[in-house]
XYZ file of C-alpha atoms in Angstrom:
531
model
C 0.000 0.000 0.000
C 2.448 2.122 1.090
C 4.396 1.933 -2.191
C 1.548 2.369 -4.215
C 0.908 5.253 -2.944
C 4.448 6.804 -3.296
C 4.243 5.887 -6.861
C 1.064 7.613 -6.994
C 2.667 10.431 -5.581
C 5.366 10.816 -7.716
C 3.055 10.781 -11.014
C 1.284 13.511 -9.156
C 4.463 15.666 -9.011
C 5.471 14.616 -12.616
C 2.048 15.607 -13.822
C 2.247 19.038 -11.925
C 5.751 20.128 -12.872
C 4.536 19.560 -16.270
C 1.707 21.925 -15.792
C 4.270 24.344 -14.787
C 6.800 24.025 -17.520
C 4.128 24.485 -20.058
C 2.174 27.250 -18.172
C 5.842 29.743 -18.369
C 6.502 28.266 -21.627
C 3.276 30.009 -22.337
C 4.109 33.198 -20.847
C 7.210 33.007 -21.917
C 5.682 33.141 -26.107
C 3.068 35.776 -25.066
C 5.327 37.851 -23.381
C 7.251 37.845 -27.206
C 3.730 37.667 -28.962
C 3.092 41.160 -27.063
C 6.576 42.183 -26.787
C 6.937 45.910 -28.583
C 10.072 46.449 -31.154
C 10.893 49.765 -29.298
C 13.467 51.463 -32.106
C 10.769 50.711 -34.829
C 7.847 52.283 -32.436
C 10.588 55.211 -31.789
C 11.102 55.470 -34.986
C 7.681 55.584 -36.610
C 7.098 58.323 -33.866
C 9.938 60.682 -35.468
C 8.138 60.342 -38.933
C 4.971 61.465 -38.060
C 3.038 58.047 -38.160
C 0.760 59.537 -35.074
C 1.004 63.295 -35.641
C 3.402 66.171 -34.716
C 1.503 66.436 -31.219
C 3.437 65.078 -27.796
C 7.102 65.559 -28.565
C 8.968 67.769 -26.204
C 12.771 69.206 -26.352
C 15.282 69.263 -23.535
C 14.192 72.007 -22.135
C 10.681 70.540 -21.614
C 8.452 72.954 -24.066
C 6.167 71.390 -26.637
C 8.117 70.983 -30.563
C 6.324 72.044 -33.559
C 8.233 68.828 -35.476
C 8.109 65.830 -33.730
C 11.264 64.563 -35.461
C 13.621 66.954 -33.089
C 11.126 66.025 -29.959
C 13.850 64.512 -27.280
C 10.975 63.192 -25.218
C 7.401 62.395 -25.815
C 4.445 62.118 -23.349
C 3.746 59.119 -21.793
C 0.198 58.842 -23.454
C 1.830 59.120 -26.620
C 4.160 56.316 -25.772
C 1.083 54.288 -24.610
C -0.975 54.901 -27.928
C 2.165 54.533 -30.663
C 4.103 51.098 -28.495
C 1.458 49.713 -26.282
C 1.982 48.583 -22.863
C 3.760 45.457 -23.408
C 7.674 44.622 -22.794
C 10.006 44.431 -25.327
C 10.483 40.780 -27.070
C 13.831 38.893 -25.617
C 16.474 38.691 -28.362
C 18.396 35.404 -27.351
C 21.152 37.058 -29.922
C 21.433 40.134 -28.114
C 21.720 38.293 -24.823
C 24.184 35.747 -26.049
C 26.444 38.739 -26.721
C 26.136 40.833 -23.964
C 26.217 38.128 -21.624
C 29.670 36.211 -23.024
C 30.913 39.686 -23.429
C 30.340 41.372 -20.309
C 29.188 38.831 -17.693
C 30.975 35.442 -18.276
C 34.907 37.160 -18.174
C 33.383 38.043 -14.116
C 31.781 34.549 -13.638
C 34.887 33.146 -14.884
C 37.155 35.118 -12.269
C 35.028 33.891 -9.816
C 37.069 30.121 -9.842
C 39.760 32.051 -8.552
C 38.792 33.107 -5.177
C 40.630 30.523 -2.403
C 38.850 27.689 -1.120
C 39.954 24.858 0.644
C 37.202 23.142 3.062
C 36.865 19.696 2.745
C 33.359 20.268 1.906
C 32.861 20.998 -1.520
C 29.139 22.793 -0.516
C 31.007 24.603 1.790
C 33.210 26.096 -1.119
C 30.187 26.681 -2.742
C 28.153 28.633 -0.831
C 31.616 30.592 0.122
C 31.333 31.598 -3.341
C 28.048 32.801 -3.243
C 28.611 34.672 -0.327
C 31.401 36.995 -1.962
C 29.346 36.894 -5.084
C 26.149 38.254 -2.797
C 27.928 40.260 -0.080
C 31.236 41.641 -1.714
C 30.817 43.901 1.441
C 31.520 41.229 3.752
C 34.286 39.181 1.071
C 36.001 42.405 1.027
C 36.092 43.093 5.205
C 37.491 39.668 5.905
C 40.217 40.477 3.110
C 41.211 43.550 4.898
C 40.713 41.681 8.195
C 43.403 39.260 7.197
C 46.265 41.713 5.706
C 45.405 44.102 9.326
C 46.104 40.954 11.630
C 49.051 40.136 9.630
C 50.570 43.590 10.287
C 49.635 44.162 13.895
C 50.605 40.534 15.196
C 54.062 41.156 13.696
C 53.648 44.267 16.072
C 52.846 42.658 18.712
C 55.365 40.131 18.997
C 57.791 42.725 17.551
C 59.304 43.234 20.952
C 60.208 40.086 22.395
C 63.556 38.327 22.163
C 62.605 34.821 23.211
C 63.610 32.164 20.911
C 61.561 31.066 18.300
C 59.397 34.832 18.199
C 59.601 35.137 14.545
C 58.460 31.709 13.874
C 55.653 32.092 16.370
C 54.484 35.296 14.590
C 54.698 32.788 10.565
C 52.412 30.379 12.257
C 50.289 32.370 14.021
C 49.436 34.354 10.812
C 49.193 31.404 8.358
C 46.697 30.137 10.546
C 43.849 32.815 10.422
C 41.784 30.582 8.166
C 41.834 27.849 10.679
C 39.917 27.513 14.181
C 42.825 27.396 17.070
C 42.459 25.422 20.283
C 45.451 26.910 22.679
C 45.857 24.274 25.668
C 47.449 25.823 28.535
C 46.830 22.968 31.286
C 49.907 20.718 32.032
C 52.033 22.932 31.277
C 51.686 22.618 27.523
C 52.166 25.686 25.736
C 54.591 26.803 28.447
C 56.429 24.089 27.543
C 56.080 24.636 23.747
C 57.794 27.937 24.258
C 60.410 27.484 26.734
C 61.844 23.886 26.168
C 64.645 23.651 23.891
C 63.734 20.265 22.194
C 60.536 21.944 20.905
C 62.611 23.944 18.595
C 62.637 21.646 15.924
C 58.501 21.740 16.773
C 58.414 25.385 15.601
C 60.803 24.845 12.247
C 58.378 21.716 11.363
C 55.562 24.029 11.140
C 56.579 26.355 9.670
C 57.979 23.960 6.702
C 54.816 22.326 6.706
C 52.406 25.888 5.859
C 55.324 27.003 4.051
C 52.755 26.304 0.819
C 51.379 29.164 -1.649
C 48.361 29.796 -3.411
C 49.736 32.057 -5.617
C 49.587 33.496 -8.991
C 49.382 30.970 -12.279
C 48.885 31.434 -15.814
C 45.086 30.296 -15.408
C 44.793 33.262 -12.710
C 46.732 35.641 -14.794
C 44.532 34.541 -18.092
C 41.153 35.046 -15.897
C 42.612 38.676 -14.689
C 43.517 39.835 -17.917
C 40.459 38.738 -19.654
C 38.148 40.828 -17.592
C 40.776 43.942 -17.625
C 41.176 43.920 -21.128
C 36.603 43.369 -21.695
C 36.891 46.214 -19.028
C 39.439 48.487 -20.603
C 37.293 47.993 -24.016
C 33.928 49.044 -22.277
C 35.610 52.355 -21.750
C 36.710 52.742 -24.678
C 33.451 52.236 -26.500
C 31.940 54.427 -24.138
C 33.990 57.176 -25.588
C 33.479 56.380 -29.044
C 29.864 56.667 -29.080
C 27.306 58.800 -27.954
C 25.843 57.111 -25.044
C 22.855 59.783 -24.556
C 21.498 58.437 -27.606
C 21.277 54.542 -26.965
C 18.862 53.005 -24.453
C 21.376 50.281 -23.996
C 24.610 50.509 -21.813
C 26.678 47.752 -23.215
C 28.582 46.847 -20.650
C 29.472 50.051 -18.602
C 27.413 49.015 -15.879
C 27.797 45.390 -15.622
C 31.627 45.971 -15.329
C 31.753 48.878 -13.092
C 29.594 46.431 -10.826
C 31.813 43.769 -11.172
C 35.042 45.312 -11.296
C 35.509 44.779 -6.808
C 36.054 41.050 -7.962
C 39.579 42.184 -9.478
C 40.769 43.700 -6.601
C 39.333 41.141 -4.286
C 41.292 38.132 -5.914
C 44.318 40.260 -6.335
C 44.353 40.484 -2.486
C 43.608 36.898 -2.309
C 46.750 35.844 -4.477
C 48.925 38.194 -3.090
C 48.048 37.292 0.669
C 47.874 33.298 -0.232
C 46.079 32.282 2.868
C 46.763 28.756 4.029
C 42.920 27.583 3.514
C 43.389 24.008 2.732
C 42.018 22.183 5.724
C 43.352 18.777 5.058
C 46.843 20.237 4.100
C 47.076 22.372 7.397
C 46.138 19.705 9.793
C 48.889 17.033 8.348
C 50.764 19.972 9.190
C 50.123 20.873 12.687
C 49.744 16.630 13.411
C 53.440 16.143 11.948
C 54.693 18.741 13.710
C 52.264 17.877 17.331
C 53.659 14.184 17.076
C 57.408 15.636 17.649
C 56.371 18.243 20.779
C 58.071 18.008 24.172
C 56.708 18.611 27.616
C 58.085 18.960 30.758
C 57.239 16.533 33.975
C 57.173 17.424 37.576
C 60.537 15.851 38.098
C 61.948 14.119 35.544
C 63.353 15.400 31.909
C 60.759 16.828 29.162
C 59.145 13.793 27.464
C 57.181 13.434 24.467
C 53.578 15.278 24.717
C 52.261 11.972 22.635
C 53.497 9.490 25.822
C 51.179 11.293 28.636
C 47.858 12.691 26.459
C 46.293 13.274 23.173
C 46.385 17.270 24.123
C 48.733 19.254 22.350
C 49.474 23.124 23.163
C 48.314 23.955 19.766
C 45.852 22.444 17.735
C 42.813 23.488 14.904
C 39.256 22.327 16.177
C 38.287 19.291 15.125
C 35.172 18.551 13.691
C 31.776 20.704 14.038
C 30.605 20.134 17.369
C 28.033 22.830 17.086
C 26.644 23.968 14.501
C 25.802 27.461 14.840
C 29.896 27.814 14.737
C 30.164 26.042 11.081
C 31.508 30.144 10.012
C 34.042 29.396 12.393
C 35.322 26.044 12.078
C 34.939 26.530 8.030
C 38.320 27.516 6.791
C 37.561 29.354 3.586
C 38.873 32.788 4.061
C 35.728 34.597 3.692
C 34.989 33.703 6.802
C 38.046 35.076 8.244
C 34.937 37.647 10.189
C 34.024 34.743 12.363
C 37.598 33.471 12.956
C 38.462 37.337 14.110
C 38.235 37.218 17.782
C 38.316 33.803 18.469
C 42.270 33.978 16.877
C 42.827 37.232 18.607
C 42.359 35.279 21.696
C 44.370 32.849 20.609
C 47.268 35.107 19.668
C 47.128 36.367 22.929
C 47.702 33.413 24.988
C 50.945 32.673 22.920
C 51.950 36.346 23.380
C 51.568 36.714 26.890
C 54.201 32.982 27.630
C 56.444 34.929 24.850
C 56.285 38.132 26.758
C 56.816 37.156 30.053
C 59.853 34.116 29.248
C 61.361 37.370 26.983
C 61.172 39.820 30.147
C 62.858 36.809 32.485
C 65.654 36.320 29.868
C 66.608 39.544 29.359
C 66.779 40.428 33.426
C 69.224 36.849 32.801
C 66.536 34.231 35.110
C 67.250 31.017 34.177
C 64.037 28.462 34.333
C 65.032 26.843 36.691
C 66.272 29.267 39.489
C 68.339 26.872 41.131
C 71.159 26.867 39.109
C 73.108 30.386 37.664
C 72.376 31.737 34.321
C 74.549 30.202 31.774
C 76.701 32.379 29.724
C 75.711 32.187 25.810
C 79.182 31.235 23.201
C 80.016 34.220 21.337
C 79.437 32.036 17.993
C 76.406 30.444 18.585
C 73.428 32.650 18.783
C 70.351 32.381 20.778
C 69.825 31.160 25.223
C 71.606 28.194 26.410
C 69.983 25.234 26.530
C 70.540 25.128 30.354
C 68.803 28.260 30.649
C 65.455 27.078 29.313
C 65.468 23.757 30.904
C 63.189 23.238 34.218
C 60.607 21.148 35.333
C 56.449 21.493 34.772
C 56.516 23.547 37.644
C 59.420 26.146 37.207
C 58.329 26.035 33.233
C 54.978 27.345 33.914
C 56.056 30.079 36.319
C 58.362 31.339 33.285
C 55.560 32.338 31.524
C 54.136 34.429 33.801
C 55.089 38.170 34.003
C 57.211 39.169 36.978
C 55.136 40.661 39.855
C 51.831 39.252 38.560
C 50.766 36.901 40.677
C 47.210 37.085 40.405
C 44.719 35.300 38.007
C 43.273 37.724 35.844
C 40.400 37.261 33.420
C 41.502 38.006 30.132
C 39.050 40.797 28.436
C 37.081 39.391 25.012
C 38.439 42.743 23.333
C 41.990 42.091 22.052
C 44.712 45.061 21.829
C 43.697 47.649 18.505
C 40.379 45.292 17.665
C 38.100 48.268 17.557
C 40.460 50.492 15.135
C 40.778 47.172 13.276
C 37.170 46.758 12.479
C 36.903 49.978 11.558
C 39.895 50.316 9.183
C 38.391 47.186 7.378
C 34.869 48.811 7.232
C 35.572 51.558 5.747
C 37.985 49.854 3.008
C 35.276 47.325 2.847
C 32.559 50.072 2.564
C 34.491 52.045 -0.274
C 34.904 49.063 -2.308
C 31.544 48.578 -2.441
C 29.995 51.885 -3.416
C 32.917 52.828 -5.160
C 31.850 50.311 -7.364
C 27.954 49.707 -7.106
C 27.816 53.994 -7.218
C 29.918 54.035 -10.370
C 27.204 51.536 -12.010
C 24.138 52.919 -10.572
C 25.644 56.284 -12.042
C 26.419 55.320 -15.445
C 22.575 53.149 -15.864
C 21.332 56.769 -13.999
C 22.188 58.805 -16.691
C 21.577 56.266 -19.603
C 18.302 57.128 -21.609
C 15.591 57.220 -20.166
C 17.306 58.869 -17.568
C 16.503 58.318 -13.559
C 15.623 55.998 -11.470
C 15.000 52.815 -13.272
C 14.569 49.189 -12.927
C 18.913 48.580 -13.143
C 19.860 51.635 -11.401
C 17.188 50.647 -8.694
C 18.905 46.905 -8.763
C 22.091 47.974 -8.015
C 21.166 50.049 -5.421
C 19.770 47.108 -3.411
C 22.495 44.987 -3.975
C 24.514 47.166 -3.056
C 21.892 47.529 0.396
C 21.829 44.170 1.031
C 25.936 43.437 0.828
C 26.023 46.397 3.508
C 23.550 45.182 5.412
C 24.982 41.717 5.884
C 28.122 43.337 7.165
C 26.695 45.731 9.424
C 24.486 42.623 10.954
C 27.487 40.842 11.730
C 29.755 43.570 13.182
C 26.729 43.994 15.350
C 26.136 41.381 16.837
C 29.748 40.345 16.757
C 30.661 43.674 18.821
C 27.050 43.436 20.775
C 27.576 40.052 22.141
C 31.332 40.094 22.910
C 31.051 42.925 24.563
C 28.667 41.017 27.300
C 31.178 38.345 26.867
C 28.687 36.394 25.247
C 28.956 33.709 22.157
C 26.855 34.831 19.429
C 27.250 31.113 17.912
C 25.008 30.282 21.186
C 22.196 32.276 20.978
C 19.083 32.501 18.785
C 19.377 36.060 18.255
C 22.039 36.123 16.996
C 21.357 33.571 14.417
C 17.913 35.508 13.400
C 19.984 38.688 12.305
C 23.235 37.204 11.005
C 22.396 33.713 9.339
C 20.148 34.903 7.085
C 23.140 36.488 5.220
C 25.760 34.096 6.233
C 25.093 30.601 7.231
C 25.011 27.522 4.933
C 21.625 26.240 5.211
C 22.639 22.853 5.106
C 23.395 22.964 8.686
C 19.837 22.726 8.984
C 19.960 19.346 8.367
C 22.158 18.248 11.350
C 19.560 19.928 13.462
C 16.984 17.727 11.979
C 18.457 14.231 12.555
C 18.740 14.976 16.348
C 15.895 17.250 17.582
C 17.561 17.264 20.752
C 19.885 19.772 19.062
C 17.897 22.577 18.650
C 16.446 22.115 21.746
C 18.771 22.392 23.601
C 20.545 25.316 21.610
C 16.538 27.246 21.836
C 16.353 26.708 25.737
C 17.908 30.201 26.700
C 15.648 32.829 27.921
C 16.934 35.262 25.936
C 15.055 33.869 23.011
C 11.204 34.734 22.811
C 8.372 31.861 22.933
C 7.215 33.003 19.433
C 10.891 32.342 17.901
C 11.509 29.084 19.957
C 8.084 28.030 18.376
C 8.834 28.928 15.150
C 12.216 27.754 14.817
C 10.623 23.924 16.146
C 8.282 24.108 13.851
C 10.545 24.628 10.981
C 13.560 22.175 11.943
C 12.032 19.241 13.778
C-alpha cells in the first residue's frame, strides 16, 4: 500500500511540474507575442506616423516637429508602443552576456577555497558573489592581523618569536584550540627540544596559493573586456542609446579584481586537510616537561597538544568558524585574537625573564651564551612542569586575571576594514548605478534601482554581523550560542545545510533554543521549521 501510494505520488508531481513548464513556456511566447520592437515604435514616432503632437525638447516645451522632440508624453508612448515589454532577443543576450558577464563569472574560480566540503566552497562563493561587502572586510581583516601581530610580537627576544608570529598568521583561516593545562604551551615555548617543533611548522604551511597562468589569463580577460567598455563608451554617444553595453555590468563587477588580487597576493593557508597534516606532523614531535623528571614526548602522557585546529563541528551554529575558507576570516576574528594572545603573553613574560638573565630553573646560575652560537643556552630554558609554567608568567603578577574578550587595537581594526570594505563597495555599485542613472531614459530605473539594493543588502549583511559580533562580545557572550544572533546574522551568512544536522537529532535545537533570551514566538517557530 504504502508503495503504491508513493508511486502515486510521484506521477502527481510529474504531472504538476509539467503543468508548470508548459504554463511559463506560455508566458514566456506571449510575453514575445506582445513584446513591442521599441526602435521601430521610436522610430515611426519621429516620422509622423501619429502626428506632430506630444514631442517635447530638452528644455521641456512642446516641438512644432516631432522629429527633433527629445521626449514624448507618456500617453503618446502608450498609444504609438502599447503597454507590453520588449520581445527577448536570445542574440542580443548571447552577446552581452559572453561579453560582459561570463569574463566576471569566470574570475570567480579564482577566489581561495579549501574546506573539505565541496558545498562549503560553494556557498563561500556565493557569499562573496552576494555580499562583496563582507568578502572584502574579511580580506582587509586578514592583511590588518598580519601587520599588527608582527607588532605585537615585535618586541620580544625569546627564541623562536619570529616563527611564532609565521604560524600564528598562516593560521587565520583555521579555528585554534590553545591548551594551557599541564604545562603545555609553556612548555612549547620554553623547552629547547621543541625547537625543531616550531621549524616543522613552519615547513609544513610554508605552501602558496599564488599566482598561475590560469589566474593571470582570468585577470587579464576581464581587464582587457573592461578596458574595451571604456573605450566604447567614448566612441559613441551614449545619450542616444537606451542600452549601456557593458558600462554598468563591469563597473559592478570590477571589486572582484581587486578582491582576488588580495587573495593571491596574501595566499592564505585555507586548505584544511593540508594544514592539519601539518600541525599533526609537527604535534607528534612536541616536548613537555614533567614534575621531576626530563621533558618527554607530549604523545606518551595525552592526546592534548598546546596547539591544535578544532576538530570537527561540534556545534553547529559555529560552522563560520570552524569553516576555513577565508571569507569567513569575520568569524575566525576574535576567536584567533584570543588565541594570539595566549601565545603572546608565555612569549612576553619568558622574553622579560631572559633579558633580566633568570634562568628556568632558578636553582642553578644563568649560563653564559658562546660568542658564535646565537640564541639562550639550553641550560637556561630547561626546568621542570613547575618552574616552566612560572616562566611564563610576568614578573610581579601573581594574580589570576580574566583576560578581556576585546583584544589590543580590535576596535580600530574593524573599523579600518569597514571603511575599506565600505568604499569598495559603493565605489563600485555607485559608479554603475551612475552610469545606468544617466543612460536614456534617464533616472531611477529598474537597473539603477537593482544595483542600489544589492549594493543595500551586501552592507547590510556586514553591518548585521559587526553587530552582533561587537554586541555580544562585549557582554562576553557567544553569538554562535544564541538565537538572536542567528535571526539577524544567518540569514546572510550561514550555509543552510546545517539545517539538516539539526533535523536528525531534535535534541539539538532544543537544547541550543532553551535560553531565555530567546522569545516563545521564535523558539516556536524555529521547532516548527527544523524538527
Amino acid at each position: 500500500m504504502s508503495s503504491y501510494s508513493s508511486a502515486s505520488k510521484l506521477r502527481l508531481r510529474r504531472g504538476e511540474m509539467r503543468i508548470y513548464v508548459t504554463l511559463l513556456l506560455a508566458l514566456l511566447t506571449s510575453h514575445a507575442v506582445m513584446g513591442v520592437e521599441l526602435d521601430k515604435c521610436l522610430q515611426a514616432v519621429r516620422n509622423g506616423t501619429w502626428g506632430q503632437v506630444g514631442g517635447f525638447g530638452n528644455d521641456g516645451h512642446p516641438v512644432a516637429n516631432i522629429s527633433t522632440a527629445k521626449a514624448i508624453t507618456y500617453e503618446l508612448c502608450i498609444k504609438a508602443c502599447g503597454k507590453g515589454p520588449e520581445p527577448f532577443q536570445w542574440t542580443t543576450f548571447s552577446q552581452q552576456f559572453s561579453a560582459w558577464l561570463l569574463p566576471w563569472l569566470a574570475l570567480v574560480s579564482q577566489l581561495p577555497f579549501g574546506s573539505n566540503d565541496k558545498l562549503d566552497n560553494l556557498l563561500s562563493m556565493f557569499l562573496t558573489v552576494g555580499s562583496p561587502t563582507l568578502a572584502t572586510y574579511s580580506l582587509a581583516l586578514t592583511v590588518l592581523n598580519g601587520r599588527w601581530i608582527a607588532r605585537r610580537f615585535s618586541s620580544y627576544t625569546y627564541p623562536n618569536t619570529n616563527l611564532a608570529v609565521q604560524i600564528l598568521s598562516s593560521l587565520q583561516q583555521s579555528p585554534l584550540k590553545i591548551t594551557t593545562d599541564s604545562s603545555l604551551l609553556a612548555s612549547l615555548v620554553v623547552l629547547p627540544e621543541n625547537d625543531a617543533w616550531w621549524k616543522e611548522l613552519v615547513v609544513g604551511l610554508d605552501y602558496t596559493h599564488t599566482w598561475s597562468i590560469s589566474a593571470v589569463s582570468s585577470i587579464a580577460w576581464v581587464v582587457i573586456a573592461y578596458v574595451f567598455t571604456v573605450i566604447d563608451s567614448f566612441t559613441r554617444d551614449i545619450t542616444q542609446s537606451i542600452n549601456v553595453n557593458g558600462e554598468g555590468v563591469g563597473s559592478l563587477w570590477i571589486w572582484l579584481v581587486a578582491i582576488v588580487i588580495g587573495w593571491l597576493q596574501i595566499s592564505p593557508k585555507c586548505d584544511a586537510r593540508r594544514v592539519t597534516q601539518a600541525v599533526e606532523r609537527a604535534n607528534n614531535m612536541a616536548y613537555v616537561a614533567t614534575p621531576t623528571d626530563g621533558p618527554v614526548l607530549a604523545s606518551a602522557l595525552s592526546r592534548q597538544r598546546a596547539i591544535s585546529p578544532v576538530q570537527g563541528d561540534e556545534d553547529p551554529l559555529r560552522h563560520d568558524e570552524t569553516c576555513t575558507v577565508p571569507i569567513y576570516n569575520y568569524a575566525r576574528f576574535l576567536p584567533w585574537v584570543q588565541a594570539v594572545e595566549e601565545v603572546s603573553e608565555a612569549f612576553r613574560a619568558a622574553s622579560g625573564r631572559a633579558h633580566l638573565h633568570l634562568p628556568v630553573n632558578s636553582d642553578m646560575d644563568w649560563a653564559q651564551e658562546d660568542r658564535y652560537v646565537t640564541g639562550l643556552h639550553h641550560r637556561n630554558r630547561s626546568g621542570n612542569r613547575t618552574q616552566v609554567e612560572n616562566y611564563c608568567v610576568p614578573l610581579g603578577d601573581t594574580s589570576l586575571k580574566r583576560r578581556s574578550p576585546w583584544g589590543p587595537d580590535v576596535l580600530s581594526r574593524v573599523v579600518i576594514a569597514s571603511a575599506i570594505a565600505l568604499g569598495l563597495q559603493w565605489g563600485t555599485t555607485g559608479a554603475a548605478m551612475i552610469i545606468v542613472w544617466f543612460t536614456p531614459t534617464t533616472g531611477l530605473g529598474c537597473r539603477s534601482g537593482a544595483y542600489i539594493l544589492y549594493g543595500a543588502a551586501s552592507t547590510v549583511c556586514l553591518d548585521a554581523t559587526l553587530a552582533v559580533q561587537l554586541s555580544f562580545t562585549s557582554r562576553g557572550d557567544n553569538p554562535s550560542r544564541n538565537l538572536q544572533a542567528l535571526c539577524m546574522v544567518k540569514v546572510c551568512t550561514a550555509p543552510l545545510d546545517r539545517l539538516s544536522s539539526l533535523r536528525k537529532d531534535p535534541r539539538n535545537i532544543e537544547r541550543r533554543l532553551d535560553y531565555p533570551l530567546v522569545p516563545v514566538s521564535i523558539r516556536q517557530l524555529f521547532q516548527s521549521m527544523l524538527l
